[in-house]
XYZ file of C-alpha atoms in Angstrom:
314
model
C -2.724 21.993 5.785
C -2.935 22.372 2.019
C -2.729 19.118 0.086
C -2.163 18.261 -3.573
C -3.521 14.934 -4.806
C -2.324 13.368 -8.053
C -4.324 10.528 -9.582
C -8.117 10.812 -9.183
C -8.741 7.148 -9.960
C -10.174 4.431 -7.723
C -7.586 4.874 -4.971
C -7.398 8.641 -5.240
C -11.124 8.730 -4.468
C -10.530 6.584 -1.364
C -8.022 9.166 -0.121
C -10.358 12.088 -0.859
C -13.107 10.349 1.123
C -10.722 9.755 4.012
C -9.403 13.320 4.046
C -12.976 14.648 4.366
C -13.015 13.151 7.876
C -9.764 14.802 9.005
C -9.975 18.303 10.482
C -7.763 21.041 9.108
C -6.995 19.424 5.756
C -7.754 21.115 2.442
C -7.127 19.546 -0.961
C -6.126 22.550 -3.076
C -5.090 20.839 -6.316
C -6.045 17.726 -8.261
C -3.733 16.381 -10.959
C -4.715 13.814 -13.583
C -4.357 12.844 -17.226
C -8.039 12.740 -18.218
C -9.494 16.301 -18.142
C -13.131 15.212 -17.918
C -12.401 12.897 -14.986
C -10.281 15.469 -13.146
C -12.888 18.203 -13.562
C -15.718 15.937 -12.398
C -13.878 14.760 -9.279
C -12.681 18.287 -8.458
C -16.225 19.597 -8.690
C -17.575 16.788 -6.504
C -14.979 17.367 -3.776
C -14.752 21.160 -4.024
C -11.151 21.319 -5.229
C -10.300 24.696 -6.726
C -7.312 23.894 -8.934
C -6.921 21.141 -11.528
C -4.044 20.311 -13.836
C -2.719 17.618 -16.130
C 0.865 18.458 -15.150
C 2.341 17.851 -11.696
C 5.055 20.469 -12.174
C 2.499 23.117 -13.062
C 0.395 22.228 -10.021
C 3.415 22.454 -7.728
C 4.229 25.916 -9.082
C 0.649 27.207 -9.116
C -0.462 26.212 -5.619
C 0.767 26.571 -2.062
C 0.436 22.880 -1.273
C 2.517 21.693 1.672
C 1.954 17.977 1.127
C 1.291 15.667 -1.802
C -0.530 12.356 -2.032
C 0.432 10.394 -5.136
C -2.051 7.836 -6.479
C -0.623 7.756 -9.979
C 0.555 4.758 -12.059
C 3.263 2.653 -10.425
C 5.886 3.652 -12.973
C 5.591 7.318 -11.906
C 5.735 6.855 -8.130
C 9.463 7.225 -7.542
C 10.082 10.113 -9.957
C 7.038 12.058 -8.752
C 7.886 11.497 -5.079
C 11.361 12.888 -5.747
C 9.911 15.802 -7.749
C 7.541 16.745 -4.932
C 10.207 16.546 -2.223
C 12.590 18.643 -4.312
C 9.768 21.210 -4.543
C 9.573 21.237 -0.728
C 6.484 19.075 -0.210
C 5.989 16.224 2.210
C 4.928 13.103 0.299
C 2.649 10.133 0.769
C 3.077 7.856 -2.236
C 0.751 4.962 -2.844
C 2.111 1.425 -2.872
C 4.451 0.433 -4.413
C 7.152 2.988 -3.725
C 8.827 1.946 -6.971
C 9.075 -0.915 -9.414
C 12.858 -1.217 -9.153
C 15.385 -1.335 -6.324
C 17.404 1.552 -7.804
C 14.352 3.836 -7.851
C 13.385 2.866 -4.303
C 16.888 3.746 -3.098
C 16.728 7.071 -4.969
C 13.547 8.087 -3.126
C 15.109 7.284 0.251
C 18.215 9.283 -0.700
C 16.065 12.330 -1.547
C 14.091 11.994 1.676
C 17.296 11.991 3.715
C 18.653 14.984 1.806
C 15.483 17.053 2.255
C 14.459 15.846 5.715
C 10.814 15.921 4.620
C 8.214 13.349 5.606
C 7.905 10.663 2.950
C 5.756 7.624 3.602
C 4.402 4.810 1.453
C 0.830 3.544 1.378
C 1.430 0.213 3.095
C -2.181 0.273 4.262
C -2.050 -3.088 6.032
C -0.022 -1.489 8.821
C -3.040 0.751 9.479
C -6.084 -1.498 8.980
C -7.748 -1.983 12.412
C -7.641 -5.764 11.913
C -3.861 -5.843 11.530
C -3.404 -3.151 14.185
C -5.315 -5.313 16.693
C -2.928 -8.184 16.021
C 0.164 -5.956 16.034
C -0.682 -4.627 19.478
C -1.082 -8.150 20.864
C 2.152 -9.274 19.219
C 4.166 -6.328 20.566
C 2.615 -6.915 24.009
C 3.990 -10.453 23.946
C 0.558 -12.112 23.859
C 1.028 -13.660 20.394
C 3.853 -14.928 18.228
C 3.395 -15.680 14.542
C 4.226 -19.213 13.501
C 2.955 -18.866 9.944
C 1.083 -16.379 7.792
C -0.911 -17.807 4.914
C -1.957 -15.075 2.504
C -4.097 -15.094 -0.629
C -4.151 -12.106 -2.998
C -6.760 -12.780 -5.647
C -8.243 -10.742 -8.493
C -9.836 -11.455 -11.841
C -7.815 -9.114 -14.031
C -7.087 -10.531 -17.461
C -7.631 -7.097 -18.967
C -6.142 -3.741 -18.021
C -8.835 -2.390 -15.687
C -8.741 -0.737 -12.283
C -10.606 -1.447 -9.048
C -13.644 0.435 -10.403
C -13.713 -1.654 -13.599
C -12.428 1.236 -15.707
C -9.718 0.959 -18.422
C -6.218 1.503 -17.076
C -3.355 3.188 -18.947
C -0.680 1.116 -17.199
C -0.152 -2.510 -16.198
C -0.532 -3.622 -12.586
C 1.989 -6.123 -11.186
C 1.654 -9.027 -8.779
C 5.234 -8.793 -7.485
C 6.008 -5.090 -7.184
C 2.510 -3.994 -6.184
C 0.434 -6.722 -4.591
C 3.213 -8.802 -3.022
C 4.660 -5.618 -1.524
C 1.742 -5.427 0.925
C 2.409 -8.892 2.328
C 6.215 -8.847 2.234
C 6.237 -5.654 4.307
C 3.436 -6.747 6.630
C 5.011 -10.122 7.386
C 8.307 -8.587 8.541
C 6.405 -5.856 10.438
C 4.133 -8.290 12.264
C 6.834 -10.884 12.897
C 9.084 -8.140 14.264
C 11.931 -9.798 12.428
C 13.664 -9.204 9.071
C 13.099 -11.562 6.137
C 16.146 -13.771 5.597
C 14.835 -16.267 3.015
C 12.601 -15.648 -0.002
C 11.627 -17.839 -2.931
C 9.191 -17.340 -5.806
C 7.761 -19.153 -8.799
C 5.363 -17.782 -11.381
C 2.976 -19.001 -14.051
C 3.044 -18.249 -17.783
C 3.522 -14.694 -19.035
C 0.266 -13.259 -20.401
C 0.683 -12.541 -24.142
C -1.003 -9.118 -23.990
C -0.235 -7.811 -20.509
C 3.361 -9.072 -20.514
C 3.227 -10.204 -16.876
C 2.595 -13.447 -15.016
C -0.997 -13.752 -13.816
C -0.123 -16.303 -11.119
C 2.663 -16.312 -8.543
C 3.660 -18.135 -5.364
C 6.073 -16.709 -2.779
C 7.640 -18.252 0.341
C 9.238 -16.133 3.055
C 11.056 -16.821 6.318
C 11.881 -14.289 9.005
C 15.053 -14.349 11.065
C 13.059 -15.497 14.108
C 11.826 -18.593 12.230
C 8.286 -17.467 11.315
C 7.230 -18.368 7.778
C 4.827 -16.908 5.233
C 3.189 -18.463 2.185
C 1.734 -16.000 -0.330
C -0.418 -16.999 -3.302
C -1.232 -14.301 -5.893
C -3.464 -14.504 -8.946
C -5.132 -12.305 -11.530
C -7.005 -15.420 -12.737
C -9.245 -16.002 -9.722
C -12.962 -15.928 -10.526
C -14.340 -15.339 -7.049
C -14.070 -12.968 -4.075
C -11.472 -10.273 -4.789
C -8.849 -8.936 -2.416
C -6.241 -10.127 0.041
C -7.005 -12.443 2.938
C -4.494 -13.014 5.725
C -4.498 -16.067 7.977
C -2.310 -15.594 11.052
C -1.407 -18.926 12.630
C 0.004 -18.028 16.041
C 1.161 -19.783 19.170
C -1.944 -18.464 20.905
C -4.790 -18.570 18.397
C -5.511 -18.289 14.692
C -6.908 -15.143 13.104
C -8.112 -14.139 9.640
C -7.903 -10.510 8.554
C -9.921 -9.241 5.612
C -9.084 -5.579 5.146
C -10.519 -3.773 8.201
C -12.373 -6.843 9.540
C -11.036 -9.643 11.752
C -12.321 -13.097 12.713
C -10.751 -15.965 14.624
C -9.915 -19.341 13.149
C -13.510 -20.459 13.568
C -14.850 -17.411 11.703
C -16.155 -15.758 14.876
C -16.001 -11.963 14.575
C -13.590 -9.947 16.701
C -14.580 -6.374 17.538
C -11.873 -4.022 16.271
C -14.043 -0.881 16.326
C -12.130 0.585 19.272
C -8.636 -0.047 17.932
C -8.338 3.424 16.387
C -10.378 6.551 15.659
C -11.741 5.123 12.408
C -12.516 1.766 10.832
C -11.125 2.962 7.487
C -7.524 1.893 6.878
C -6.939 4.520 4.170
C -8.172 7.305 6.418
C -5.929 6.049 9.242
C -2.984 5.980 6.850
C -3.678 9.605 5.871
C -4.069 10.610 9.515
C -0.606 9.182 10.247
C 0.881 11.123 7.329
C -0.536 14.454 8.474
C 0.267 13.797 12.151
C 3.895 12.974 11.324
C 4.210 16.271 9.437
C 2.710 18.255 12.309
C 4.798 16.427 14.934
C 8.032 16.561 12.918
C 8.590 12.816 13.271
C 9.134 9.748 11.143
C 5.813 8.110 10.232
C 4.878 4.471 10.372
C 5.547 3.121 6.855
C 8.162 5.784 6.137
C 10.294 5.120 3.071
C 13.169 4.046 5.312
C 11.011 1.601 7.278
C 9.564 -0.091 4.188
C 12.763 -0.098 2.123
C 13.750 -3.673 3.152
C 10.528 -4.896 1.530
C 11.677 -3.549 -1.833
C 15.054 -5.255 -1.530
C 13.213 -8.572 -1.076
C 11.047 -7.821 -4.132
C 14.174 -6.991 -6.140
C 15.841 -10.240 -5.103
C 12.697 -12.193 -6.045
C 12.559 -10.471 -9.428
C 16.179 -11.456 -10.075
C 15.364 -15.014 -9.040
C 12.356 -15.194 -11.383
C 14.375 -13.735 -14.261
C 17.118 -16.298 -13.759
């Protein structure tokens, strides 16, 4: 399968590394704004075509699928552009930064019938998969999820410490992971959501601290703390408080409530959540089925984010 990848930044590299481990996949085009960066990454990964323009790349190559790791503000429009050009799409989280744009992507997916999935990686991390399998088997029920999403990001830099041309967002990007995962793991839609935020940063124009409360229809609750001000370990840490044990997931690793490691190496074919996400995308295309984290399945998450944004603005 021929693949186009747009956005050779920190996360684009993670996808390229994952794709190397998947048989039958060839990245035929790399799209990015910085010519030197695009050329260097293309050379390292043996990608034959580079471009600064997505439209040109779509016309010049025979790509069947696109992976979009571009700035948040471009996700919805580029996903629609790729589907209208006949490509299956995997767009990195968030799907969009507005409810209207999220709905527009789903509308295009339904019109084209193509595979379109969003990079809600937590659904694929072995740690969360291990818990999901126990929950769906009836061995666990979530009482509460306590989640911390912490970065030290008072300047516009990416995960590699490089300058970023766009502004990241606690609500539409980082909260999206947890809002979707909570409903997915609880097996129940979110019926209550509240948020408060700290002061707006004078340069970035966003709040650097936020607190969100969620409740699912089945009664489970979630408390999410987000900060770009945290000077300490970076990332998102999930505490699952269940009726039958407590578990802490840190990306692909899992421990119990007493910090004793749980072996999740046999949960799936890889211990890399990004690779597993990409494998699901390609398998769904080959099988002609709806993928886990399809745009339709994650759309309720974006309605919750929209409602929270309206609440914060009010």
